[in-house]
Amino acid sequence: MSALEQVGDVSSEYVHVEKLVRPEPSLMLGEAVLKWYDIAPEDEPVPLVIRALARRNLRDAAKSGELGISGEHGFVILHRCGASFYFLLVSTWLNENELWETVWAKSGDLEVSFNQWPIEGAHRPTFCVWELGSVCHEQQAWSRYLRSPRDDAARRAYIRDSYDGVA
């Protein structure tokens, strides 16, 4: 048996479903401008109340300094991962070409807010397969911005350049 045959098995019970990536209005946090993406199954979109809660939590965290961003461009992914579990991923471009991330989550209806997600260990999760559609688009959009004159028109073009589709 080869090494390839011994690693990387996907459980036979796993069923991979399509999810939709939908851009929503950008979010201003102080001087930071963040594009917004909702990711969810087509028949179970992110509820408006959850999106409003996520936006409010990020605004509060930015005001208190807990979020730790200021003046950056970037994007937010609000990912519905199940009936009542959501990841809230805040990604910003720093040092011109680096993508930095803060991860928040809301687990279940009893949690009244999003909280920072504890990440332990040396080998850590980044993005799942559904989130990578918007991340790949953002990498290309940011590269186009970096090759542009980076003036007001280019910044507006970057903010308007969002992914909308199947992941």
PDB file of C-alpha atoms in Angstrom, residues 36-90:
ATOM      1  CA  TRP A  36     -18.762  41.451   4.020  1.00  0.00           C
ATOM      2  CA  TYR A  37     -19.601  37.925   2.886  1.00  0.00           C
ATOM      3  CA  ASP A  38     -22.328  35.615   4.175  1.00  0.00           C
ATOM      4  CA  ILE A  39     -21.760  31.905   3.501  1.00  0.00           C
ATOM      5  CA  ALA A  40     -24.584  29.439   4.025  1.00  0.00           C
ATOM      6  CA  PRO A  41     -26.600  26.736   2.312  1.00  0.00           C
ATOM      7  CA  GLU A  42     -29.061  28.209  -0.173  1.00  0.00           C
ATOM      8  CA  ASP A  43     -32.047  26.912   1.783  1.00  0.00           C
ATOM      9  CA  GLU A  44     -30.665  28.119   5.159  1.00  0.00           C
ATOM     10  CA  PRO A  45     -29.217  31.613   4.667  1.00  0.00           C
ATOM     11  CA  VAL A  46     -27.675  33.581   7.503  1.00  0.00           C
ATOM     12  CA  PRO A  47     -30.609  35.095   9.430  1.00  0.00           C
ATOM     13  CA  LEU A  48     -30.731  38.891   9.431  1.00  0.00           C
ATOM     14  CA  VAL A  49     -30.723  38.926  13.239  1.00  0.00           C
ATOM     15  CA  ILE A  50     -27.447  36.945  13.300  1.00  0.00           C
ATOM     16  CA  ARG A  51     -25.810  39.289  10.765  1.00  0.00           C
ATOM     17  CA  ALA A  52     -26.952  42.313  12.788  1.00  0.00           C
ATOM     18  CA  LEU A  53     -25.571  40.739  15.968  1.00  0.00           C
ATOM     19  CA  ALA A  54     -22.235  40.008  14.252  1.00  0.00           C
ATOM     20  CA  ARG A  55     -21.952  43.575  12.970  1.00  0.00           C
ATOM     21  CA  ARG A  56     -22.807  45.002  16.399  1.00  0.00           C
ATOM     22  CA  ASN A  57     -20.260  42.729  18.101  1.00  0.00           C
ATOM     23  CA  LEU A  58     -17.534  43.830  15.678  1.00  0.00           C
ATOM     24  CA  ARG A  59     -18.397  47.508  16.116  1.00  0.00           C
ATOM     25  CA  ASP A  60     -18.250  47.123  19.905  1.00  0.00           C
ATOM     26  CA  ALA A  61     -14.963  45.184  19.718  1.00  0.00           C
ATOM     27  CA  ALA A  62     -13.438  47.822  17.433  1.00  0.00           C
ATOM     28  CA  LYS A  63     -14.484  50.659  19.775  1.00  0.00           C
ATOM     29  CA  SER A  64     -13.093  48.885  22.839  1.00  0.00           C
ATOM     30  CA  GLY A  65      -9.826  47.964  21.077  1.00  0.00           C
ATOM     31  CA  GLU A  66     -10.524  44.245  21.491  1.00  0.00           C
ATOM     32  CA  LEU A  67     -10.594  43.709  17.721  1.00  0.00           C
ATOM     33  CA  GLY A  68      -7.191  45.307  17.234  1.00  0.00           C
ATOM     34  CA  ILE A  69      -7.603  46.740  13.745  1.00  0.00           C
ATOM     35  CA  SER A  70      -7.511  50.323  12.549  1.00  0.00           C
ATOM     36  CA  GLY A  71      -7.326  51.869   9.128  1.00  0.00           C
ATOM     37  CA  GLU A  72      -7.010  48.618   7.206  1.00  0.00           C
ATOM     38  CA  HIS A  73      -8.827  47.221   4.224  1.00  0.00           C
ATOM     39  CA  GLY A  74     -10.094  43.693   4.375  1.00  0.00           C
ATOM     40  CA  PHE A  75     -13.134  41.493   4.562  1.00  0.00           C
ATOM     41  CA  VAL A  76     -15.417  39.642   6.945  1.00  0.00           C
ATOM     42  CA  ILE A  77     -16.837  36.175   6.432  1.00  0.00           C
ATOM     43  CA  LEU A  78     -19.950  35.230   8.398  1.00  0.00           C
ATOM     44  CA  HIS A  79     -20.246  31.481   7.853  1.00  0.00           C
ATOM     45  CA  ARG A  80     -23.256  29.459   8.898  1.00  0.00           C
ATOM     46  CA  CYS A  81     -21.702  26.119   9.786  1.00  0.00           C
ATOM     47  CA  GLY A  82     -24.806  24.352  11.058  1.00  0.00           C
ATOM     48  CA  ALA A  83     -28.249  25.046  12.435  1.00  0.00           C
ATOM     49  CA  SER A  84     -26.966  27.492  15.058  1.00  0.00           C
ATOM     50  CA  PHE A  85     -23.144  27.635  14.832  1.00  0.00           C
ATOM     51  CA  TYR A  86     -21.462  30.545  13.061  1.00  0.00           C
ATOM     52  CA  PHE A  87     -17.875  31.519  12.417  1.00  0.00           C
ATOM     53  CA  LEU A  88     -17.110  35.224  12.069  1.00  0.00           C
ATOM     54  CA  LEU A  89     -13.751  35.676  10.361  1.00  0.00           C
ATOM     55  CA  VAL A  90     -12.200  39.137  10.207  1.00  0.00           C
TER      56      VAL A  90
END
